[in-house]
PDB file of C-alpha atoms in Angstrom:
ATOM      1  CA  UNK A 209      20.223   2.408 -16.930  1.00  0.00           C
ATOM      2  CA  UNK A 210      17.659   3.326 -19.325  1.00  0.00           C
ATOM      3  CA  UNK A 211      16.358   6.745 -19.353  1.00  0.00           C
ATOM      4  CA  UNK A 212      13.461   7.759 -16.812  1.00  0.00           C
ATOM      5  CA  UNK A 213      10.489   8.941 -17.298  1.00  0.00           C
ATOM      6  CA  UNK A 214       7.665  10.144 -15.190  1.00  0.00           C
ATOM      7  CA  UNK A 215       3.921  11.064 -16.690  1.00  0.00           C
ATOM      8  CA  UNK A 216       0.811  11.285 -15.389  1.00  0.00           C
ATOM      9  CA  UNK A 217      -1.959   8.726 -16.513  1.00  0.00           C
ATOM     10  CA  UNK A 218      -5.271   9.959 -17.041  1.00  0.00           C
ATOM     11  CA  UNK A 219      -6.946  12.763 -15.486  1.00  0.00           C
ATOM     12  CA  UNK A 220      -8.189  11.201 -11.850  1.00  0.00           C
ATOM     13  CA  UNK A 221      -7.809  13.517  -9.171  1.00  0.00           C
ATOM     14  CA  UNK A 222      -8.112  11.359  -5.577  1.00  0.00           C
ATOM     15  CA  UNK A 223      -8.275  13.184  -2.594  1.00  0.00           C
ATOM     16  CA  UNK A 224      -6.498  10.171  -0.941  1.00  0.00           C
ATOM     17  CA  UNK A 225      -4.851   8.079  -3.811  1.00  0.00           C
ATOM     18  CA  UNK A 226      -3.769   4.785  -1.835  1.00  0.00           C
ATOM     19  CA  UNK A 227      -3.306   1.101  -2.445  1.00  0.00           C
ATOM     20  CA  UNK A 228      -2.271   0.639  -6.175  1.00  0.00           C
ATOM     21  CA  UNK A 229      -2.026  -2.921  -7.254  1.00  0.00           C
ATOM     22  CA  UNK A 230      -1.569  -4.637 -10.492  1.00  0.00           C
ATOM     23  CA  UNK A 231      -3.688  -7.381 -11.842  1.00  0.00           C
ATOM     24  CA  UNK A 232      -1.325  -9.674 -13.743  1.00  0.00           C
ATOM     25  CA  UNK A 233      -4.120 -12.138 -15.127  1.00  0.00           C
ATOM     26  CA  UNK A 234      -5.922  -9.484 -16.357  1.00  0.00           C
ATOM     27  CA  UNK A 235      -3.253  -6.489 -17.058  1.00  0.00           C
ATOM     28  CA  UNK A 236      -5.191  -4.156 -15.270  1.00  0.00           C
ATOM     29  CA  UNK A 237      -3.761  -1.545 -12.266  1.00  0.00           C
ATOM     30  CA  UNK A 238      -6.204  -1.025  -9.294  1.00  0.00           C
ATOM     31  CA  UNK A 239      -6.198   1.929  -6.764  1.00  0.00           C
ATOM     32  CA  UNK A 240      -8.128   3.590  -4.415  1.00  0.00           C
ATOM     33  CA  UNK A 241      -9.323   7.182  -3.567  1.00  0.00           C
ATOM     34  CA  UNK A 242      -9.297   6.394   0.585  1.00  0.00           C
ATOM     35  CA  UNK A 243     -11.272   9.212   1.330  1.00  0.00           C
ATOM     36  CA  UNK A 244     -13.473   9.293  -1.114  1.00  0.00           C
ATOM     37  CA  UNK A 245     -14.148   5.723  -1.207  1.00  0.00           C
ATOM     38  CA  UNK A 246     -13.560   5.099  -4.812  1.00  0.00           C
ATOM     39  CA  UNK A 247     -11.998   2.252  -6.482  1.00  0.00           C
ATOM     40  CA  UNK A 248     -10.454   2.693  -9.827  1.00  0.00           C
ATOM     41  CA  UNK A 249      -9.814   0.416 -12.366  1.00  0.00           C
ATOM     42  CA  UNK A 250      -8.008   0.867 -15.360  1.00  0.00           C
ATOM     43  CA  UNK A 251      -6.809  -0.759 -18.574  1.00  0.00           C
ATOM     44  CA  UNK A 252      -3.532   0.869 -19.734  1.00  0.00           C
ATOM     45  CA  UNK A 253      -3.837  -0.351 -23.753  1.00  0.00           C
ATOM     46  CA  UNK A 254      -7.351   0.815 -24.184  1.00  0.00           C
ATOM     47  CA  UNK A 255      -7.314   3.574 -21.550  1.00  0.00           C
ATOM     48  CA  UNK A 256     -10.704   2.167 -20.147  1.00  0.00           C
ATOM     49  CA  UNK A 257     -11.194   4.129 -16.920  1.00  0.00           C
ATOM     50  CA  UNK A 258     -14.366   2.020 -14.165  1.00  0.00           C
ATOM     51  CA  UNK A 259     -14.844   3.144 -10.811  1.00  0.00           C
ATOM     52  CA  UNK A 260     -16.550   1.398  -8.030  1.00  0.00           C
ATOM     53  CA  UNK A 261     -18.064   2.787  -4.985  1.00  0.00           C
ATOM     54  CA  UNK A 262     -16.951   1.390  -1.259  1.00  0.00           C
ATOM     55  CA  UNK A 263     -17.915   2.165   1.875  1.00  0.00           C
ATOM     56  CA  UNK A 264     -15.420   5.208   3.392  1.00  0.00           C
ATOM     57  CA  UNK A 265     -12.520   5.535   4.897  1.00  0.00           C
ATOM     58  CA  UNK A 266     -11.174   2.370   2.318  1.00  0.00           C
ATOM     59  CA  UNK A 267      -7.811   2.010   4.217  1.00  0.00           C
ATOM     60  CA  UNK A 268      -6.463  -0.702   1.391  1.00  0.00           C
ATOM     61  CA  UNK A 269      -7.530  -3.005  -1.141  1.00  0.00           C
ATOM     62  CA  UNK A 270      -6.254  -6.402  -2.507  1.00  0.00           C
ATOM     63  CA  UNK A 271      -7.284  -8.358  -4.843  1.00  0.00           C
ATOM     64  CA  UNK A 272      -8.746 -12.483  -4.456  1.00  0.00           C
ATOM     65  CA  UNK A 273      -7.624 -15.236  -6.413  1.00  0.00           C
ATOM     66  CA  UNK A 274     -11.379 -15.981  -7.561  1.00  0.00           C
ATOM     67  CA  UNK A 275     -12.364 -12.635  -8.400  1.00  0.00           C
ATOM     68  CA  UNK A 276     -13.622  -9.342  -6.968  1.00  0.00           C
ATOM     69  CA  UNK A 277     -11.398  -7.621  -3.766  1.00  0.00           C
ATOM     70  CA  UNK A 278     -10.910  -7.525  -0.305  1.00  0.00           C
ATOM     71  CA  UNK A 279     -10.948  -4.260   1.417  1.00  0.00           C
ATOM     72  CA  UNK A 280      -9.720  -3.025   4.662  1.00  0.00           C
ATOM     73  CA  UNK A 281     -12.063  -0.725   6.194  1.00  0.00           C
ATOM     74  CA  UNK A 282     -12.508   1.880   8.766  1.00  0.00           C
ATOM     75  CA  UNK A 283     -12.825  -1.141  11.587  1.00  0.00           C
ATOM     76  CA  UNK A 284     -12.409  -4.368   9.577  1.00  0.00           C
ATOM     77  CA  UNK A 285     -12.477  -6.392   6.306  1.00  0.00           C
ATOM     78  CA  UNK A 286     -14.955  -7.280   3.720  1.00  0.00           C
ATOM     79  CA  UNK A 287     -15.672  -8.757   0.122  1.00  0.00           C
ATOM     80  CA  UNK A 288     -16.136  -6.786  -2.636  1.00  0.00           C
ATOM     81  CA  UNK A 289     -18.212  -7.674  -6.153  1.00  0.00           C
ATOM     82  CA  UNK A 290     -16.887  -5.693  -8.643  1.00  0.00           C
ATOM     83  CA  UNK A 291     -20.356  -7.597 -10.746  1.00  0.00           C
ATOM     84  CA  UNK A 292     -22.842  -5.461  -8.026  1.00  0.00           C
ATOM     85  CA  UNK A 293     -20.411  -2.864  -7.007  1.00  0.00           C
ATOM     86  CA  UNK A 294     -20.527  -3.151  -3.500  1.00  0.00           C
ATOM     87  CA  UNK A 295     -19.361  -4.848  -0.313  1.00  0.00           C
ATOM     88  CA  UNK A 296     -20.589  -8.781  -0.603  1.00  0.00           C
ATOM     89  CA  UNK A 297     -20.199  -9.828   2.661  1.00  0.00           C
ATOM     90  CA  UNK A 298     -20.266  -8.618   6.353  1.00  0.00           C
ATOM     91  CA  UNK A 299     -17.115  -6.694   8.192  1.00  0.00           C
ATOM     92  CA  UNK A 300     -14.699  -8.869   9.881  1.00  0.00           C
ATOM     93  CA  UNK A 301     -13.985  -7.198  12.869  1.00  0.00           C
ATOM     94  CA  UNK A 302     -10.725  -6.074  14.245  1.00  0.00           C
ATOM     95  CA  UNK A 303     -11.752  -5.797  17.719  1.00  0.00           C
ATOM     96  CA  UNK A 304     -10.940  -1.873  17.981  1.00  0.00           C
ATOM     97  CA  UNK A 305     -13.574   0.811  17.456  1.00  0.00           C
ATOM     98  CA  UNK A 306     -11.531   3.592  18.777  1.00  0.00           C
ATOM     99  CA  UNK A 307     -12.525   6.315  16.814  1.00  0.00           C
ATOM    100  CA  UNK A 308      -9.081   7.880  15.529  1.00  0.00           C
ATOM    101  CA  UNK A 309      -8.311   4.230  14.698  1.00  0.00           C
ATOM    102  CA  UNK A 310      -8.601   2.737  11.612  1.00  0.00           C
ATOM    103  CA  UNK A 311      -7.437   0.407   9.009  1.00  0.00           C
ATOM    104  CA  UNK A 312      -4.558   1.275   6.516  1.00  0.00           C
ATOM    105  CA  UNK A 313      -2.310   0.252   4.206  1.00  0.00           C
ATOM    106  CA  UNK A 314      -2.240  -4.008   3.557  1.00  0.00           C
ATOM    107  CA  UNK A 315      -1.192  -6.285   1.415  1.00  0.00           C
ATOM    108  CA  UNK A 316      -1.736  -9.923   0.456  1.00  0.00           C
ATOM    109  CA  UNK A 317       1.224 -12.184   2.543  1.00  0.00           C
ATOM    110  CA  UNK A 318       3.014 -15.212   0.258  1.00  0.00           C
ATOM    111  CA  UNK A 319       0.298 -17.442   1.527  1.00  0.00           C
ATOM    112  CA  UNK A 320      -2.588 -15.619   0.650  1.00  0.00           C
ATOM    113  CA  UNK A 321      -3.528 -13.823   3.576  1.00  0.00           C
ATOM    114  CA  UNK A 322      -4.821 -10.310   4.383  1.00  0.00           C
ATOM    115  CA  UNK A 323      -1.970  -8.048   6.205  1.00  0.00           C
ATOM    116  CA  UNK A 324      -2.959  -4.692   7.446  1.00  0.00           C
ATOM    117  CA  UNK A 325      -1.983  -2.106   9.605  1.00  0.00           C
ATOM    118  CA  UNK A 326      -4.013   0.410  11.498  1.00  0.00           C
ATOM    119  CA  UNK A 327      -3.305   4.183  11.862  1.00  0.00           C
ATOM    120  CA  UNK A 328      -3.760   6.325  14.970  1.00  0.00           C
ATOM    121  CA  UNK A 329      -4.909   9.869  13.821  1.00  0.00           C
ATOM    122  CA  UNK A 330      -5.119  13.225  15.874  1.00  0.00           C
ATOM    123  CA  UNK A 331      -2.645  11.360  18.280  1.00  0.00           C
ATOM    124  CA  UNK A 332      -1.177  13.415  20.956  1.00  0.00           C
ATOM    125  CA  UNK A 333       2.242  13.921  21.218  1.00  0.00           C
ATOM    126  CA  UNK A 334       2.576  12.081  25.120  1.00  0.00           C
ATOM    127  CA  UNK A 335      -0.544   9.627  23.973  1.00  0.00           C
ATOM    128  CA  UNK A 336       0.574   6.024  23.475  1.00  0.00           C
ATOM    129  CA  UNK A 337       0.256   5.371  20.010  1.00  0.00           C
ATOM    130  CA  UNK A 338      -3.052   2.098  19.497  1.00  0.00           C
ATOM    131  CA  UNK A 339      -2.349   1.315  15.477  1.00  0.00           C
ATOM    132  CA  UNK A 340      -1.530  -2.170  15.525  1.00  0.00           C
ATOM    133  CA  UNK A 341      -0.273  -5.016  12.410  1.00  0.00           C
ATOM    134  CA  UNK A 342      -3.690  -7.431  11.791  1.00  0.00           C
ATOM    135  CA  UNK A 343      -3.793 -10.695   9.808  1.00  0.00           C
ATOM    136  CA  UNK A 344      -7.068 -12.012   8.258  1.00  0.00           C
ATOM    137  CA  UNK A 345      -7.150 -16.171   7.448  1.00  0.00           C
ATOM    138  CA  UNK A 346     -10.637 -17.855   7.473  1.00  0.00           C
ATOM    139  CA  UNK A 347     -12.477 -15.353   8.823  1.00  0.00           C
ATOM    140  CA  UNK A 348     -10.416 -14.774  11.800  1.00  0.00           C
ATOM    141  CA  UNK A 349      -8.330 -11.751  12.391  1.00  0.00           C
ATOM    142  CA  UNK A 350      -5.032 -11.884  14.561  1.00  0.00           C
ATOM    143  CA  UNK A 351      -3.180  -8.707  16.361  1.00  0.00           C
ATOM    144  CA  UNK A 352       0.624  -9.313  15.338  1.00  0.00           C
ATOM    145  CA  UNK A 353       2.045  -6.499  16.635  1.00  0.00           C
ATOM    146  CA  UNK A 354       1.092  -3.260  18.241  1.00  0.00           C
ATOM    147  CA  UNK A 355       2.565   0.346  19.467  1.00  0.00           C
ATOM    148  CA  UNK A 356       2.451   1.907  15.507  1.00  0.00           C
ATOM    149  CA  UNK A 357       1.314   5.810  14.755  1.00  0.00           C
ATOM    150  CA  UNK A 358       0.589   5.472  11.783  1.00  0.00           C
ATOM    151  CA  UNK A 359       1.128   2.115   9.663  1.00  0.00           C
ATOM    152  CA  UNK A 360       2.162   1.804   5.909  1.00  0.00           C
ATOM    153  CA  UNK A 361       4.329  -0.097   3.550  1.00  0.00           C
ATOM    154  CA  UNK A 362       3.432  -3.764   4.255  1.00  0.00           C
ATOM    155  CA  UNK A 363       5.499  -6.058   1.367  1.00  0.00           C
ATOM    156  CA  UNK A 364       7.794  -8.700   1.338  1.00  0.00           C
ATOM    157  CA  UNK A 365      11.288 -10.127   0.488  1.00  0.00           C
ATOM    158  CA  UNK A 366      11.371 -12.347  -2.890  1.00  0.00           C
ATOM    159  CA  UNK A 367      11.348 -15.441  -1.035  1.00  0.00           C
ATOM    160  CA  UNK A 368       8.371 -14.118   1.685  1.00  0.00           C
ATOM    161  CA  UNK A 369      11.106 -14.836   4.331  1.00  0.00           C
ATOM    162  CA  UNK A 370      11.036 -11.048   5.618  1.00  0.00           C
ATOM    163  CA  UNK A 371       8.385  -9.048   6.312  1.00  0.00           C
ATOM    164  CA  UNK A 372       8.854  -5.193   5.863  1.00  0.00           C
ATOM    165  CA  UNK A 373       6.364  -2.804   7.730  1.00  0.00           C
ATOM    166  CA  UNK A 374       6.493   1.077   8.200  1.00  0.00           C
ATOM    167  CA  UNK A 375       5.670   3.621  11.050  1.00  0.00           C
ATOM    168  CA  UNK A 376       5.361   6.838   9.610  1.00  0.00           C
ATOM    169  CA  UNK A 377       5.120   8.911  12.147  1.00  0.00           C
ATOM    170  CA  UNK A 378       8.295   7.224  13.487  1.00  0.00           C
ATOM    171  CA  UNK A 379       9.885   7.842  10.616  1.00  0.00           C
ATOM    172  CA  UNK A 380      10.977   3.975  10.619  1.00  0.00           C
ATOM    173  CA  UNK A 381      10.479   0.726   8.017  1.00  0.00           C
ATOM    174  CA  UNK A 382      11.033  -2.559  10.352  1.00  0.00           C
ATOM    175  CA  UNK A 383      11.730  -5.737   8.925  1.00  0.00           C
ATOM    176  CA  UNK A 384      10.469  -9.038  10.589  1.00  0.00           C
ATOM    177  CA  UNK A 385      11.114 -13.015   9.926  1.00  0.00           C
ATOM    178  CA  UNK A 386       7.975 -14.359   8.448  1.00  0.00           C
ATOM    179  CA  UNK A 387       6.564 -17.317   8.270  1.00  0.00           C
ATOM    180  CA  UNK A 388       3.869 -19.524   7.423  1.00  0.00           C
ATOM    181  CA  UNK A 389       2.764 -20.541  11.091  1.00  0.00           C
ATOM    182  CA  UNK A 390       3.206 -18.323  13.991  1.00  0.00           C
ATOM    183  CA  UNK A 391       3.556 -14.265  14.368  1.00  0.00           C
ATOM    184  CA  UNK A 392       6.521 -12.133  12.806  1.00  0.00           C
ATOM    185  CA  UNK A 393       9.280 -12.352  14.819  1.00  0.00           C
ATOM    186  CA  UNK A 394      13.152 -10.506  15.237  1.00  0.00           C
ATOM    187  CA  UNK A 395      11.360  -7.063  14.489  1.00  0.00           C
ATOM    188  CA  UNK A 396      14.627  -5.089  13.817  1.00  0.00           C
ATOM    189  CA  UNK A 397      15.204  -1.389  12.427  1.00  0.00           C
ATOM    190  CA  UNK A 398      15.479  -1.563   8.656  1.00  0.00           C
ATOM    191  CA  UNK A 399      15.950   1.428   7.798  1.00  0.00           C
ATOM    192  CA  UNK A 400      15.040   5.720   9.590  1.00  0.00           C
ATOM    193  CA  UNK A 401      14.116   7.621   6.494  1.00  0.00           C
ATOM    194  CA  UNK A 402      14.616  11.189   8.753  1.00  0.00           C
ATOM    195  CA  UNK A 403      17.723  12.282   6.739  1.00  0.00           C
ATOM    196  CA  UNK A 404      15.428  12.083   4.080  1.00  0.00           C
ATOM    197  CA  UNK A 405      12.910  15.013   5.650  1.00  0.00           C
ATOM    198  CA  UNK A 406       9.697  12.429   5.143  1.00  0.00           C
ATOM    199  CA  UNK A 407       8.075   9.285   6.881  1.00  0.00           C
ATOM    200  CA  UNK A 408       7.521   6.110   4.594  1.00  0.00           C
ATOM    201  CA  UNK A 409       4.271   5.906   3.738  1.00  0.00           C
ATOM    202  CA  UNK A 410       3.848   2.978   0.640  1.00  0.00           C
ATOM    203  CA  UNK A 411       6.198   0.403  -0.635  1.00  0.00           C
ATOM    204  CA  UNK A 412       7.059  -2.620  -2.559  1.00  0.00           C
ATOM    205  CA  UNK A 413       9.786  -4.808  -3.049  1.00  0.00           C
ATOM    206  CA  UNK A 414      11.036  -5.377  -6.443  1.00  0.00           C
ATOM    207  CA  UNK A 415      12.437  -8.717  -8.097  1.00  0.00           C
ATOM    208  CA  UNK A 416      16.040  -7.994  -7.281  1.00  0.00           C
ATOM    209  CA  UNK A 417      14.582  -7.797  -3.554  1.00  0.00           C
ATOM    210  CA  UNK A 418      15.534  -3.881  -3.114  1.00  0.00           C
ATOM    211  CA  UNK A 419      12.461  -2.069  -1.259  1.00  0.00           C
ATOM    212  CA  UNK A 420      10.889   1.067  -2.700  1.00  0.00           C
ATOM    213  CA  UNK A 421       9.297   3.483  -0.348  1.00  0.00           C
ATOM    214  CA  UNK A 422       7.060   6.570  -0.670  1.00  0.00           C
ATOM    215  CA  UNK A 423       8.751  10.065   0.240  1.00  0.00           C
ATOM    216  CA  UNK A 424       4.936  11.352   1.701  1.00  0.00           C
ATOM    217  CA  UNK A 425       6.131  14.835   2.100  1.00  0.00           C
ATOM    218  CA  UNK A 426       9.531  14.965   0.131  1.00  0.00           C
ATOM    219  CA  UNK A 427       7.773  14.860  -3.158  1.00  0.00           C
ATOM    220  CA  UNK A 428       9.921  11.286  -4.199  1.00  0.00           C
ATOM    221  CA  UNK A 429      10.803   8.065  -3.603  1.00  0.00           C
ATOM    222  CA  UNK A 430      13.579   6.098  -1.697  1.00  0.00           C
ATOM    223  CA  UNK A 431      15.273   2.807  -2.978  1.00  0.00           C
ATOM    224  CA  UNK A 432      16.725   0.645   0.269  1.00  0.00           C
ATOM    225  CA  UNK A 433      19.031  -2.245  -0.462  1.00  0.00           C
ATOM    226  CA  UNK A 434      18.151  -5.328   1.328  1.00  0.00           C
ATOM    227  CA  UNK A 435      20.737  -4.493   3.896  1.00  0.00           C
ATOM    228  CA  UNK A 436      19.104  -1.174   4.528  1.00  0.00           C
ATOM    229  CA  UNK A 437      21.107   0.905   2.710  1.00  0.00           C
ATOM    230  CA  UNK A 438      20.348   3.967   0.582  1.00  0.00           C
ATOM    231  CA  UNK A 439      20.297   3.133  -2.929  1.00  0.00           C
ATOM    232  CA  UNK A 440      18.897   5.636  -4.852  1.00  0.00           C
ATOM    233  CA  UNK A 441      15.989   8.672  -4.800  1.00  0.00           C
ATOM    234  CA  UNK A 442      13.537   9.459  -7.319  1.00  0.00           C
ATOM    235  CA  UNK A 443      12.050  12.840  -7.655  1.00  0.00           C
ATOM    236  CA  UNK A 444       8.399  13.246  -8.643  1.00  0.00           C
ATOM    237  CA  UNK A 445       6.019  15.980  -9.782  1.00  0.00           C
ATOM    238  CA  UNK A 446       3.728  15.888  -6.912  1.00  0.00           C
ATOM    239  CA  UNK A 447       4.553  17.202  -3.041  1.00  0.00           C
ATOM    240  CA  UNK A 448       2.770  14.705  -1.463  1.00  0.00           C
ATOM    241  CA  UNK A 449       3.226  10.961  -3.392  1.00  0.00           C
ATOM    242  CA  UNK A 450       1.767   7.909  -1.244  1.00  0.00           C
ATOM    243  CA  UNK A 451       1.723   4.246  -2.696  1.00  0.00           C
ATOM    244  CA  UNK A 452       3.338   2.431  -5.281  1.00  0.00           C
ATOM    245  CA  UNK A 453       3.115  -0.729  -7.764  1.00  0.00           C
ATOM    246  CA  UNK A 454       4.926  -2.593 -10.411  1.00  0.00           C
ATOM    247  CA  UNK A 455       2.712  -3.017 -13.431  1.00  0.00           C
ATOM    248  CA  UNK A 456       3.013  -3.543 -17.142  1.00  0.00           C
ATOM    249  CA  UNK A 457       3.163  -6.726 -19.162  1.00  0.00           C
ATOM    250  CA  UNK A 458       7.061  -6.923 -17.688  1.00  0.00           C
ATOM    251  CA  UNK A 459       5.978  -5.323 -14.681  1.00  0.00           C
ATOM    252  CA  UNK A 460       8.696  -3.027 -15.476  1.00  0.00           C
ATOM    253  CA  UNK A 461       6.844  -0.171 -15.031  1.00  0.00           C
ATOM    254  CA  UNK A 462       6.077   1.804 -11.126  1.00  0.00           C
ATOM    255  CA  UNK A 463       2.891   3.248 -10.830  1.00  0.00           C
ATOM    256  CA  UNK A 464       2.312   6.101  -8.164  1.00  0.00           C
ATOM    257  CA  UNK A 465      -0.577   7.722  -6.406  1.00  0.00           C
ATOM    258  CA  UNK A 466      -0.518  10.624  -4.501  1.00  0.00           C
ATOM    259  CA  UNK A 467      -2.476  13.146  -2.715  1.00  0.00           C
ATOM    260  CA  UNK A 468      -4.846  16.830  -3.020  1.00  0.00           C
ATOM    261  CA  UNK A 469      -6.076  16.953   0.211  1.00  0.00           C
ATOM    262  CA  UNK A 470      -6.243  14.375   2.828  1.00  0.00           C
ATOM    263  CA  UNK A 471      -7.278  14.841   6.649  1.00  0.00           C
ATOM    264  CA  UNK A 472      -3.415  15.847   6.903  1.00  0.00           C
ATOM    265  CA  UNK A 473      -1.896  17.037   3.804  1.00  0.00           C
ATOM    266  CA  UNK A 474      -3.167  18.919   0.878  1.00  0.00           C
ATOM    267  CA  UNK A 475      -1.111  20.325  -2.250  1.00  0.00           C
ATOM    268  CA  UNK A 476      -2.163  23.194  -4.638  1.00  0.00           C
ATOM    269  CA  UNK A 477       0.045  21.744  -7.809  1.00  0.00           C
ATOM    270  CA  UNK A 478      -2.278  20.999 -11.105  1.00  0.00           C
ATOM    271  CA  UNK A 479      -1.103  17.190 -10.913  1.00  0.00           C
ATOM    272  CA  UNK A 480      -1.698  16.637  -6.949  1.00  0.00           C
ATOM    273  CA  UNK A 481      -3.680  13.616  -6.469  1.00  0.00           C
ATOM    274  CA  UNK A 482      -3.071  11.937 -10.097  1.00  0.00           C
ATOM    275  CA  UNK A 483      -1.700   8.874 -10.502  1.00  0.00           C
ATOM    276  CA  UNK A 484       1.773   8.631 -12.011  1.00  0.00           C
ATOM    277  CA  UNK A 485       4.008   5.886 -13.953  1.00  0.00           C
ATOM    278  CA  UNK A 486       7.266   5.539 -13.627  1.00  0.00           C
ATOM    279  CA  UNK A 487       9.100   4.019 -16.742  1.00  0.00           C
ATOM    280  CA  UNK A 488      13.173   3.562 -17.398  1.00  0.00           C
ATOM    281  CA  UNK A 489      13.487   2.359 -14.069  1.00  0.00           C
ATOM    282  CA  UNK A 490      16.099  -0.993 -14.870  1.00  0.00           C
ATOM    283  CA  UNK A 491      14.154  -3.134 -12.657  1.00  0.00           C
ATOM    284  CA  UNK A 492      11.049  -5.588 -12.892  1.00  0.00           C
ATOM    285  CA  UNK A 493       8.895  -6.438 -10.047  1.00  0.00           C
ATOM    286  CA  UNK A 494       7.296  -8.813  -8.510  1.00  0.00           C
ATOM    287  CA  UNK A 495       3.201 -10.682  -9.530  1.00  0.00           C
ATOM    288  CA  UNK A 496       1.320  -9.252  -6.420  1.00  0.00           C
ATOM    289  CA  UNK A 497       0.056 -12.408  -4.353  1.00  0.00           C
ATOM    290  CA  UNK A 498      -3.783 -12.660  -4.349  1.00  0.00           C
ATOM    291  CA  UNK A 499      -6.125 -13.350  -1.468  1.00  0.00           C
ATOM    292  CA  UNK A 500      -7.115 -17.230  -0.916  1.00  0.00           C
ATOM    293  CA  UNK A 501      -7.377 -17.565   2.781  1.00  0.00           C
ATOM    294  CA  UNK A 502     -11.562 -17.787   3.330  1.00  0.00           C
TER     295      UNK A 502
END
């Protein structure tokens, strides 16, 4: 294995550092301050640094095969022109306006669709739990799956044959069989990340089909095999990491975002809410799929 190393890119401080994603057309990494509604853009040769405004709470953001992003909102998804800098079209509802519901972490599905999850916050402890799993295809948004706390960590397997999908506040990453037609079916325990003192939060899945998870508030990262098994843990800098990407012209390296102060969490450390890379890994990932279902 190659030696590791962990630095901090840049000076960005999010609040709410979410939803990292790398463009491989353009070698770019995207990521978003949720709270502060923020979208930043950077180019890792030059060290070019934009940022975009969005509409807040941005749950998650993914980007479209013909340019610009998709966003998932407090209640629903929308367009974004990175050109104008704001939201180009009207919110697709979810059909929920609960207000300690919203929109989450998402990703784009093998055949180009919008996945997102929804997060139930200031739940009580004997309250059912309302976050549910949406889909967005042509304008139309599906319920998958429901009964979730808080919702993270939406990727695939390689071949897009399993879908993995997180609870936090259960402490649990589920995996489903996917498919193009149809909803997600034989959900199944993956893998209960209490041992590790920390609900998943983000996640990815990288070309040898192992899944990376977030640590939220153990300060590192968790590698599962595909059979659910521990592999390996990664300490980081920060207390309170929360999504992750491959990136790089090999997409050899992981890029991590992390936390100062969200509604929940907040750390005091110099390099809280910075965004991190992760080099010497000894794995690649996987081209992020792009959004094509209008």
């Amino acid at each position: 294995m190659s030696s590791l190393r962990v630095s901090r890119i840049g000076d960005t401080r999010d609040q709410l550092g979410e939803s990292p994603v790398w463009d491989d057309r353009t070698q770019r990494l995207y990521w978003i301050d949720s709270l502060a509604g923020t979208i930043h853009r950077l180019d890792p040769v030059t060290g070019e640094l934009l940022q975009f405004h969005a509409p807040s709470p941005v749950g998650s953001m993914v980007l479209r095969h013909d340019g610009g992003a998709m966003l998932a909102l407090q209640h629903g998804f929308a367009r974004y022109d990175f050109e104008q800098g704001e939201v180009a079209s009207s919110i697709t509802g979810i059909g929920c306006d609960h207000p300690k519901v919203r929109l989450n972490d998402g990703k784009v599905d093998p055949f180009g669709r919008f996945i997102a999850g929804t997060m139930h916050h200031g739940r009580a402890h004997d309250e059912p739990a309302l976050g549910g799993l949406y889909r967005l295809q042509a304008g139309v948004v599906t319920l998958l799956d429901t009964d979730f706390g808080v919702s993270n960590g939406p990727c695939f397997s390689p071949d897009g044959a399993i879908l993995y999908f997180a609870d936090s506040a259960r402490r649990s990453i589920f995996a489903y069989d996917y498919r193009r037609d149809g909803p997600p079916a034989n959900k199944r325990l993956f893998a209960d990340t209490s041992a590790l003192n920390s609900g998943p939060d983000g996640a990815t899945v990288d070309a040898d089909g192992y899944l990376w998870s977030v640590l939220v508030r153990a300060g590192a990262l968790a590698r599962f095999a595909p059979d659910g098994r521990l592999d390996r843990t990664v300490e980081l800098p920060v207390k309170h990491p929360t999504s992750v990407a491959f990136g790089g012209p090999n997409l050899d390296i992981l890029y991590v975002t992390s936390i100062s102060k969200s509604t929940t969490l907040s750390a005091t450390e110099p390099d809280a809410g910075g965004l991190f890379a992760i080099e010497g890994l000894g794995v690649r990932g996987l081209p992020a799929y792009t959004f094509t279902a209008d």
